[in-house]
Coordinates of C-alpha atoms (C1' of nucleotides) in Angstrom, one line a residue:
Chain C
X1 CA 0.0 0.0 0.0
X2 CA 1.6 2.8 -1.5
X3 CA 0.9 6.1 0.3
X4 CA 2.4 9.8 -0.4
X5 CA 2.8 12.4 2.8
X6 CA 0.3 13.0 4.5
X7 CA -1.1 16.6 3.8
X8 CA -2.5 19.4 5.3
X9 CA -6.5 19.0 6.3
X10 CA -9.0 21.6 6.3
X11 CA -11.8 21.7 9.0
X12 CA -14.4 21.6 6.0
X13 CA -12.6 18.8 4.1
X14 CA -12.8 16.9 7.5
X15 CA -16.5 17.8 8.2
X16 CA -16.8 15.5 4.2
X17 CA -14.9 13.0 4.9
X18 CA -17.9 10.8 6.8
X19 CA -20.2 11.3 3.3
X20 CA -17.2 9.8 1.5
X21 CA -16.8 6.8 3.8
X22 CA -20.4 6.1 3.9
X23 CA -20.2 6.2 0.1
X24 CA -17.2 4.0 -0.5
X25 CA -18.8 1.4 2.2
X26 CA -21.4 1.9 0.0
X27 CA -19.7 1.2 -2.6
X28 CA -17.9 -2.3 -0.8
X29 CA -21.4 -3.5 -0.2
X30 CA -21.8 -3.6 -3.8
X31 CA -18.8 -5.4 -5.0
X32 CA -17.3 -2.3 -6.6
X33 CA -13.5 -2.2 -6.3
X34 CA -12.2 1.0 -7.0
X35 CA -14.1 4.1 -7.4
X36 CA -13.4 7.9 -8.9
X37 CA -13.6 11.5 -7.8
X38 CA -15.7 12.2 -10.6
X39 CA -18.3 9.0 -9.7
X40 CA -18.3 10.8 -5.7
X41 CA -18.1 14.3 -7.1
X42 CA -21.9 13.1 -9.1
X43 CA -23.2 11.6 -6.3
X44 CA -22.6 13.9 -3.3
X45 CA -23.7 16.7 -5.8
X46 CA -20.0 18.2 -5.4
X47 CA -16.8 18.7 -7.6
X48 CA -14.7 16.0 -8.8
X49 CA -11.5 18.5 -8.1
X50 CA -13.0 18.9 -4.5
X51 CA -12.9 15.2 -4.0
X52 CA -9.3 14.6 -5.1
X53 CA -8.2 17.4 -3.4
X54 CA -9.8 15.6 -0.1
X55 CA -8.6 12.4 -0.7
X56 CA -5.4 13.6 -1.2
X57 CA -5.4 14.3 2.6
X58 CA -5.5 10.9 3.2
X59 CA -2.3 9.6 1.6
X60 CA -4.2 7.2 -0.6
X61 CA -2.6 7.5 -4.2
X62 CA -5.4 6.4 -7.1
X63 CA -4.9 5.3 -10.6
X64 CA -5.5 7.5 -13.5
X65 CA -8.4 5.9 -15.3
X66 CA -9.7 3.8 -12.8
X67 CA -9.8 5.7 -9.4
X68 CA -8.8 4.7 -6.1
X69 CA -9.1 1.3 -4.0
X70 CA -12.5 1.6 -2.5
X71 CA -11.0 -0.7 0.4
X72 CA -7.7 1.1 1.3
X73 CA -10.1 4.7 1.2
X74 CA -12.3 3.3 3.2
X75 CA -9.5 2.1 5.6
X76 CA -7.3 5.6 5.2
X77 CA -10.4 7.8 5.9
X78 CA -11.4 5.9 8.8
X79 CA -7.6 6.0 10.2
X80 CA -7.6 10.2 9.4
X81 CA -10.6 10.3 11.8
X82 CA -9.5 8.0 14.2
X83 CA -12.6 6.0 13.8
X84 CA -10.7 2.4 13.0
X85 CA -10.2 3.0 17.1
X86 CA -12.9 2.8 20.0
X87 CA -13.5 5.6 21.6
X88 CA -15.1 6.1 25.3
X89 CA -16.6 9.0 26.3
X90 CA -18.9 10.2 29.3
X91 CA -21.9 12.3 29.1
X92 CA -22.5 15.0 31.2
X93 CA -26.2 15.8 31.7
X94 CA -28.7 13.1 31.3
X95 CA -31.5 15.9 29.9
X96 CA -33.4 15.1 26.6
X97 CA -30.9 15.6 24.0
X98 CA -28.3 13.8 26.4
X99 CA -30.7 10.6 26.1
X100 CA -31.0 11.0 22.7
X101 CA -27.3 11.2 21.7
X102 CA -27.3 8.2 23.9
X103 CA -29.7 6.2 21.9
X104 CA -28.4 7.5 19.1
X105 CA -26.6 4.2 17.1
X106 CA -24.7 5.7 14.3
X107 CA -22.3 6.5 17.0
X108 CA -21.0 3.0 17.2
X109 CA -20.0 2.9 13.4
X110 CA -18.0 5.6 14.4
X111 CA -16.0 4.5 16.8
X112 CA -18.0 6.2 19.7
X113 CA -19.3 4.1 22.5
X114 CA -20.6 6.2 25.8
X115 CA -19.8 4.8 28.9
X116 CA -21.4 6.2 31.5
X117 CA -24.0 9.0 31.9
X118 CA -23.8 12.1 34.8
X119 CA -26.5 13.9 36.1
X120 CA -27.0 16.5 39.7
X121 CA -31.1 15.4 39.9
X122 CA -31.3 12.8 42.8
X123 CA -34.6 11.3 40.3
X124 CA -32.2 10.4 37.4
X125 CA -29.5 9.4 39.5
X126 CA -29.0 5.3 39.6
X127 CA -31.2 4.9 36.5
X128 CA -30.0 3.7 33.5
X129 CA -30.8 5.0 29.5
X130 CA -30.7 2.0 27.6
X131 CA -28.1 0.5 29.4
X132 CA -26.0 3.2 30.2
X133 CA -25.8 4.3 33.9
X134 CA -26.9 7.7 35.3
X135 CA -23.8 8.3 37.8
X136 CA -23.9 11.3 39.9
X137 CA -21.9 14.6 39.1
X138 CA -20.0 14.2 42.0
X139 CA -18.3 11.4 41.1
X140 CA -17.3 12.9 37.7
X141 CA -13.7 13.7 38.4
X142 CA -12.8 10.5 40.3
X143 CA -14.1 8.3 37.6
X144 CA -12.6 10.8 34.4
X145 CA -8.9 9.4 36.3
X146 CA -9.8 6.2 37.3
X147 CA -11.2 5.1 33.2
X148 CA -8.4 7.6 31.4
X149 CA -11.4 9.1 29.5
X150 CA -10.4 11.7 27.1
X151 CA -13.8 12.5 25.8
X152 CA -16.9 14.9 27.1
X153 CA -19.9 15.2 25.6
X154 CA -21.7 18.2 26.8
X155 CA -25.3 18.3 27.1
X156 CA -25.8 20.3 30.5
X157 CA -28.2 23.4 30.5
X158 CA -26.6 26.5 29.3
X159 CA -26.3 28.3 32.8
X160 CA -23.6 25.8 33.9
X161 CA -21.8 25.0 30.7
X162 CA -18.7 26.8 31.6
X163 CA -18.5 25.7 35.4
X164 CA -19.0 22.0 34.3
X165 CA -16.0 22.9 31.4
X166 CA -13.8 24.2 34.1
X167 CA -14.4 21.1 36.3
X168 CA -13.6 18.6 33.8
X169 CA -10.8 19.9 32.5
X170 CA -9.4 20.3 35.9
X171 CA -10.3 16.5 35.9
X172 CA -7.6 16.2 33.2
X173 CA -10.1 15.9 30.3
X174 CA -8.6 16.1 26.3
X175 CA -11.7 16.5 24.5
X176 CA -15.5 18.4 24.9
X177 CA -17.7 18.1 22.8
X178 CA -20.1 20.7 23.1
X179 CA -24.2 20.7 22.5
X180 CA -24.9 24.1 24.6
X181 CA -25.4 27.1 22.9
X182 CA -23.2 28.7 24.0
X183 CA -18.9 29.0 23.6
X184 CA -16.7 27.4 26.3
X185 CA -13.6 29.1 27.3
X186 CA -11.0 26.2 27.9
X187 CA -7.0 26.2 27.5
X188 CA -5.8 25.9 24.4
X189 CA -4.4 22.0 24.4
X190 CA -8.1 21.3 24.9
X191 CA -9.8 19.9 21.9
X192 CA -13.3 21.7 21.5
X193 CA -16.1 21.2 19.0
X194 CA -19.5 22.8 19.2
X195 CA -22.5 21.7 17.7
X196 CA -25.3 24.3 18.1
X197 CA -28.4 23.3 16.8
X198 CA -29.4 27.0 17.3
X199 CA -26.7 27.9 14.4
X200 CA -28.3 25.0 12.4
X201 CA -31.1 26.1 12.7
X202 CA -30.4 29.7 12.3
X203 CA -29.1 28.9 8.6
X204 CA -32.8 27.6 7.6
X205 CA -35.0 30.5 9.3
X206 CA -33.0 33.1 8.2
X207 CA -33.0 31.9 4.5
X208 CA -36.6 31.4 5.1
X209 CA -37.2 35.0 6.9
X210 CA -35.0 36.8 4.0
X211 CA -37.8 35.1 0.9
X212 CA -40.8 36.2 3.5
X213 CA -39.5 39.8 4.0
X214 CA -39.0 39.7 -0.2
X215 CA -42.4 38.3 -1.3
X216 CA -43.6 40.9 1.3
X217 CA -41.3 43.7 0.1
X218 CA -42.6 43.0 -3.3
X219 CA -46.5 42.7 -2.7
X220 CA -45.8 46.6 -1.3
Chain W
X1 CA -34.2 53.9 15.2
X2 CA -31.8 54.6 12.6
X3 CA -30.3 51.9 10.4
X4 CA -28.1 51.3 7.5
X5 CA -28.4 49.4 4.6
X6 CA -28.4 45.5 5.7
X7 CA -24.9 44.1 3.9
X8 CA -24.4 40.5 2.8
X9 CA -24.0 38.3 5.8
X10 CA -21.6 35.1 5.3
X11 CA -23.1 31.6 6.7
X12 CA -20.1 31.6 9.5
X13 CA -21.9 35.4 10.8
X14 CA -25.0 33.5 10.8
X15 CA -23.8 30.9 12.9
X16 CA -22.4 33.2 15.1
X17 CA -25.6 34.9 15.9
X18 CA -27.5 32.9 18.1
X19 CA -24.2 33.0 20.4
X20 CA -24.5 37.3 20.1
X21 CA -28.4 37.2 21.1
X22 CA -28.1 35.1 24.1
X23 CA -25.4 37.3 25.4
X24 CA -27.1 40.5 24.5
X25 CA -30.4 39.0 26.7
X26 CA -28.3 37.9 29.2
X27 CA -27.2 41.3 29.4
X28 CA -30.5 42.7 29.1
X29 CA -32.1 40.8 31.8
X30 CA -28.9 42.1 34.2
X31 CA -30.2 45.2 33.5
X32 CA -27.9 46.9 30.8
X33 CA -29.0 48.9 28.5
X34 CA -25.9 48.9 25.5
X35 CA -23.1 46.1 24.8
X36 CA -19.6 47.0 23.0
X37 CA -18.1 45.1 20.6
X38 CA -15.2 44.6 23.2
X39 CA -17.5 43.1 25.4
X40 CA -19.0 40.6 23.7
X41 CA -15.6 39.6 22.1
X42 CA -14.1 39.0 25.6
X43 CA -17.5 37.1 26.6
X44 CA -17.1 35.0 23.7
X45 CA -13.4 34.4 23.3
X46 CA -13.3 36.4 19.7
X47 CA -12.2 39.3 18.3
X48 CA -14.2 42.8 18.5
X49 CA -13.7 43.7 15.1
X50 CA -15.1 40.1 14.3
X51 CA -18.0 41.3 16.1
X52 CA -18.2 44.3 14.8
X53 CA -18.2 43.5 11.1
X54 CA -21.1 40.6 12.1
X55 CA -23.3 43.0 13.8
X56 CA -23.2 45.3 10.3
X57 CA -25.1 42.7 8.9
X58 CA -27.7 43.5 11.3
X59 CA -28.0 47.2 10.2
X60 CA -27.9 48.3 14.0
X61 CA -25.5 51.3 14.7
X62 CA -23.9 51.3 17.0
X63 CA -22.4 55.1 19.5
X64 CA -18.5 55.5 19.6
X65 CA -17.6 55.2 23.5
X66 CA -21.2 53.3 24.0
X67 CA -21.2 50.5 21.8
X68 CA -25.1 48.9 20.8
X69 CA -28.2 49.3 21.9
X70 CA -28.9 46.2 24.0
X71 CA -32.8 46.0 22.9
X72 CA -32.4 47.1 19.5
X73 CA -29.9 44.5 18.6
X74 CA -31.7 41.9 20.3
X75 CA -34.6 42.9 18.2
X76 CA -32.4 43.4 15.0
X77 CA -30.7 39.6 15.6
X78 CA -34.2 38.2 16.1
X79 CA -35.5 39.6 12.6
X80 CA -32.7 38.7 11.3
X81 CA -32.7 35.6 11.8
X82 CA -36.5 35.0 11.5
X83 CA -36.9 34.0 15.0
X84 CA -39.1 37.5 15.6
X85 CA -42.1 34.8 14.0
X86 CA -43.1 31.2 14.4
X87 CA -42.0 28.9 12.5
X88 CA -44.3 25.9 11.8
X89 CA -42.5 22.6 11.5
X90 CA -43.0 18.6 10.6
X91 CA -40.7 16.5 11.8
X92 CA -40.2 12.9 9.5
X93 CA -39.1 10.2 11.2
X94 CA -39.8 9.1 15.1
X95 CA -36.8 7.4 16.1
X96 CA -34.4 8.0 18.7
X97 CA -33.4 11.5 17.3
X98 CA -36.4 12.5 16.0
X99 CA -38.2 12.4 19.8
X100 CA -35.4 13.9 21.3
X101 CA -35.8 17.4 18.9
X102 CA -39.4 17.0 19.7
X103 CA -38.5 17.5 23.6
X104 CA -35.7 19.7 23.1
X105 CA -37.2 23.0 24.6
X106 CA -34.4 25.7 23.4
X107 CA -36.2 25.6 20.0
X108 CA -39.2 27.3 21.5
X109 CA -37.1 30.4 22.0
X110 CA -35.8 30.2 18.5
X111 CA -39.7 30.1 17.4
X112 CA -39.6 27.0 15.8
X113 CA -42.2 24.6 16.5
X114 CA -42.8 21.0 16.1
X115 CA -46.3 20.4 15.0
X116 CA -46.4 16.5 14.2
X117 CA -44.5 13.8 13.5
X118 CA -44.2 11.5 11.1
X119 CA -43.1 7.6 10.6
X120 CA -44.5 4.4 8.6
X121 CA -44.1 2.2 12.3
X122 CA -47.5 1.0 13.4
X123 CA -46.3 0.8 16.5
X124 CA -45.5 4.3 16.9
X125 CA -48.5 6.1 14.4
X126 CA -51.1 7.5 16.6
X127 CA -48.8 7.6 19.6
X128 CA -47.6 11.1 21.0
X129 CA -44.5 12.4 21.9
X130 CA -44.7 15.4 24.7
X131 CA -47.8 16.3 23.1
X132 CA -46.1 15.9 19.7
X133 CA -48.9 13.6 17.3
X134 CA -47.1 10.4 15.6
X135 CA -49.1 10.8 11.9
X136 CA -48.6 8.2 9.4
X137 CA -46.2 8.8 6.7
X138 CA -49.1 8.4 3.9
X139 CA -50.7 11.8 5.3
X140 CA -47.3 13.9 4.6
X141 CA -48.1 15.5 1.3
X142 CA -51.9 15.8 2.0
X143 CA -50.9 17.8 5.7
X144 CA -48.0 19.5 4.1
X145 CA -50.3 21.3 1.6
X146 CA -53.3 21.7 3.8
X147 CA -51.3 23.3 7.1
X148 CA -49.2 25.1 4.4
X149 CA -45.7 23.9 6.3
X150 CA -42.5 25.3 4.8
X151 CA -40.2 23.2 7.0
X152 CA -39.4 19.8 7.4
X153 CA -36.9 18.5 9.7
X154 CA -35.4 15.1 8.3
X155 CA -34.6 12.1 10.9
X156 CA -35.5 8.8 9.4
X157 CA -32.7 6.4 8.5
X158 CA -29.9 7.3 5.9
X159 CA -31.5 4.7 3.1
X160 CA -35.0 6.5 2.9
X161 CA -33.7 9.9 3.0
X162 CA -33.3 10.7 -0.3
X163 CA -36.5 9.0 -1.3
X164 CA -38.4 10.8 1.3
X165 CA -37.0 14.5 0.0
X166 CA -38.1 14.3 -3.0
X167 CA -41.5 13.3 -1.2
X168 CA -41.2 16.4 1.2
X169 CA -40.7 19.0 -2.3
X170 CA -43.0 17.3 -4.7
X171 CA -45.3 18.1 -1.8
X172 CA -44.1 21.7 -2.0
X173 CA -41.8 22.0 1.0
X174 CA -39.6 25.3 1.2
X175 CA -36.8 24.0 3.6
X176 CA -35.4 20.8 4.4
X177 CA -33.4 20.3 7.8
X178 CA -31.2 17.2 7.2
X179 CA -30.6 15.5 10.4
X180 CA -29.1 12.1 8.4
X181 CA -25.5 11.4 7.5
X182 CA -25.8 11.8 3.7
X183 CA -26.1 14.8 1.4
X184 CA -30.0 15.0 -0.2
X185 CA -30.2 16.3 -3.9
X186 CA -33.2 18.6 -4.4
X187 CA -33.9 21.5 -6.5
X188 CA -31.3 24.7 -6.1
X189 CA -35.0 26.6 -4.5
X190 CA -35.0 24.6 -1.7
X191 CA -33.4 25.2 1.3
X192 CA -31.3 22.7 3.1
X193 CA -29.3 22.8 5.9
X194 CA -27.5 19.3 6.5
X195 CA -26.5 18.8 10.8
X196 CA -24.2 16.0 10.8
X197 CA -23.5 14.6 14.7
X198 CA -20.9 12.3 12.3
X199 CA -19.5 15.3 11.0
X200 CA -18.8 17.5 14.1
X201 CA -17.3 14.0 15.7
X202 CA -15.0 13.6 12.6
X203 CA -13.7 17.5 14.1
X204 CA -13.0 16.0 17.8
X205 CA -11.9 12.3 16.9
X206 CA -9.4 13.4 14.1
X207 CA -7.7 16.1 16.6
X208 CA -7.9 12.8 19.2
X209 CA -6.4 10.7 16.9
X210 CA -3.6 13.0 15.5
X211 CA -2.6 13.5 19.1
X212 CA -2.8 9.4 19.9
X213 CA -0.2 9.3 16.7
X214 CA 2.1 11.6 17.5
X215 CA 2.7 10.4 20.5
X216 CA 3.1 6.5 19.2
X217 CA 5.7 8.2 16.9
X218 CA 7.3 10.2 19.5
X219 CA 8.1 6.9 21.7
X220 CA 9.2 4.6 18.2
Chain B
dT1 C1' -2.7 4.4 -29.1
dA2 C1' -6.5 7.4 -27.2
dG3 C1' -8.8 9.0 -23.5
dA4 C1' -10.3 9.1 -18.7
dT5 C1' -8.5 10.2 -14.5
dT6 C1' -5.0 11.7 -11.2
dG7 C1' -2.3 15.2 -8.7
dT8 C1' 0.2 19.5 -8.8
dT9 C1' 0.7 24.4 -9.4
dA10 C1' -1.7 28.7 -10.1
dA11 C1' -5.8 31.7 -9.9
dT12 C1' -9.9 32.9 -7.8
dC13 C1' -13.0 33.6 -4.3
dG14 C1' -14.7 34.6 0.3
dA15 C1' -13.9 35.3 5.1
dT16 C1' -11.1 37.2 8.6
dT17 C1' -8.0 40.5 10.4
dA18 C1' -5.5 44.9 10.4
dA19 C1' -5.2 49.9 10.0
dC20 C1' -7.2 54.1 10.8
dA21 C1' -10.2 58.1 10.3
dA22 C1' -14.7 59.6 12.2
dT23 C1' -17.4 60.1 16.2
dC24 C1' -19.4 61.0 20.6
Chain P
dT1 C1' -10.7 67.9 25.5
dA2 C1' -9.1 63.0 25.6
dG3 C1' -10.0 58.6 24.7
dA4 C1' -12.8 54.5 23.9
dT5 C1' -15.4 52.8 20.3
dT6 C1' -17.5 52.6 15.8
dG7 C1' -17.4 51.5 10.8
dT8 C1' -14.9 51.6 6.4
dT9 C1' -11.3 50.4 3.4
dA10 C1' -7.3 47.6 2.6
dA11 C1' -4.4 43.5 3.5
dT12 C1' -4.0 38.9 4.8
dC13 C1' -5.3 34.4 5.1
dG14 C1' -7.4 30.0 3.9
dA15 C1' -10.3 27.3 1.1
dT16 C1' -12.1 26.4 -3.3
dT17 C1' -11.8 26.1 -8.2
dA18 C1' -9.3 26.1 -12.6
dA19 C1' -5.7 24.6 -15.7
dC20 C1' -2.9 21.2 -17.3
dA21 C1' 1.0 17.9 -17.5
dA22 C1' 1.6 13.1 -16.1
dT23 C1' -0.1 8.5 -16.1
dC24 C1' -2.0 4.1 -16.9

DNA sequence: TAGATTGTTAATCGATTAACAATC
DNA sequence: TAGATTGTTAATCGATTAACAATC
């Protein structure tokens, strides 16, 4: 397996890289080989030179005229994203969207498996969500030592986002992965992805509130 | 209240704007009646002329030595972003992520509202969740049409979703908010936004794994 | 061989950051 | 007035797209 230096990434070409593996597996699952930027450009509804350019982040070297090795791609991308290892990760606030993450079982085709849940309300506390344990919060920074977790997974209320940051990275966490709306101020060797379904959802609305305020602009 | 013409706003400023408008009610309900540029960028961990050149977009104007109008560019963010109406919405698909957006109360405060739900389980048709009906997925097109819903929010599983978008716009949906791990192809007037969990893990598990290979490399 | 596809280098595009005059 | 802050114009940075030689 021939592979060239690895390249520089870009956070978008990352955010792509899961439609490409779900497309090669795809791909696997139907006996095909080898498959070509152009063939993922027409499918994902992208460019062919977006693609390659991707790819090329990976290391994997294709063949003019026939593409690249649907198997090795597979295996690269999945290597890039650290998804060929498992990952265990706590979640901290056992709220709605904290059960649903946990329930939630394209996470194990990535790699993700959640441990243990945490909650502070006495009600949740020694129940389980589909097998997964609601511990208390208090126990949070023993067990974060005890298991070498490197992985968070946010899902508090908003009000004490920051205060349950500072505690687990004092706990000697790597990761958060945050789901409150709002931005965590952590030190800098702490990995930190948001995902705000308020800025998803702000895309939409305001696309849909800019055609309202034009058909009503235009009707006078 | 004086404003300028609204300038072109970039999809990252968009994102960024639910994060502005909690702070500026946060800072409203303490009582404060203007916000600099400074101060948000400190609360947020950003720049102030990042801040600045967002809050253009929003056509408030701002006083030198005061900074904005706390009220006026709540009110500003809020148009804006369409969350100044309500926004009628169906959600397709009743699984484990689909319930949890139903009970996910933040989305009241962005004005968006879940109406019904749809699936093709028995089981779960006729059913509620949190007051939320489960409607059979042979209603969507007649409902869609007679409630005159612009938005659908997409959670069923990855192999119907393309199928079921080109159900949701031959019906005559506006906007499309993709909650599964593949990229839909639908006409260029319809809005999508596509949230990928996979996606903003491939951000944190790549920085994870980078890390985990450096420091295999470091020690031979 | 002819032609589809790769991968590199250069050009373009868009977003962020810097510099600074204008303002209260 | 002095000084903090705004808002504009220009410079920088990073990502995407285009052009094209190399390859099988």
């Amino acid at each position: 397996m021939e592979t060239k230096e690895i390249k520089s990434i870009s956070k978008a070409a990352i955010r792509r890289m899961p439609l490409y593996l779900n497309l090669v597996k795809q791909q696997i699952a139907m006996g095909e080989k080898t498959l070509s930027s152009t063939f993922i450009a027409e499918k994902l509804n992208t460019e062919a030179i977006q693609v390659r350019k991707d790819l090329a982040a990976t290391g994997v070297v294709g063949q003019p005229r026939l593409g690249f090795c649907a198997e090795e791609l597979a295996a690269a991308i999945e290597r890039l994203l650290g998804w060929d290892n498992l990952q265990e990760a706590f979640l901290i606030g056992a709220g709605n969207l904290g059960a649903a993450l946990i329930g939630y079982e394209q996470f194990i085709e990535n790699g993700l498996n959640i441990v243990a849940a945490f909650d502070n309300d006495p009600v949740k506390i020694g129940t389980e969500i589909r097998g997964v344990k609601v511990l208390s919060i208090d126990r949070l920074e023993n067990l974060i030592g005890r298991m070498h977790i490197k992985l968070a997974i946010l899902t508090v209320p908003v009000e004490v986002a920051q205060h349950t940051a500072e505690r687990l990275v004092s706990a000697g966490i790597e990761a958060i992965w945050n789901f409150t709306p709002t931005k965590i101020i952590v030190p800098d060797e702490v990995i930190v992805e948001r995902t705000d379904l308020a800025a998803g959802y702000a895309q939409i609305s305001s696309r849909l509130a800019a055609k309202a305020h034009r058909k009503v602009a235009a009707n006078g």
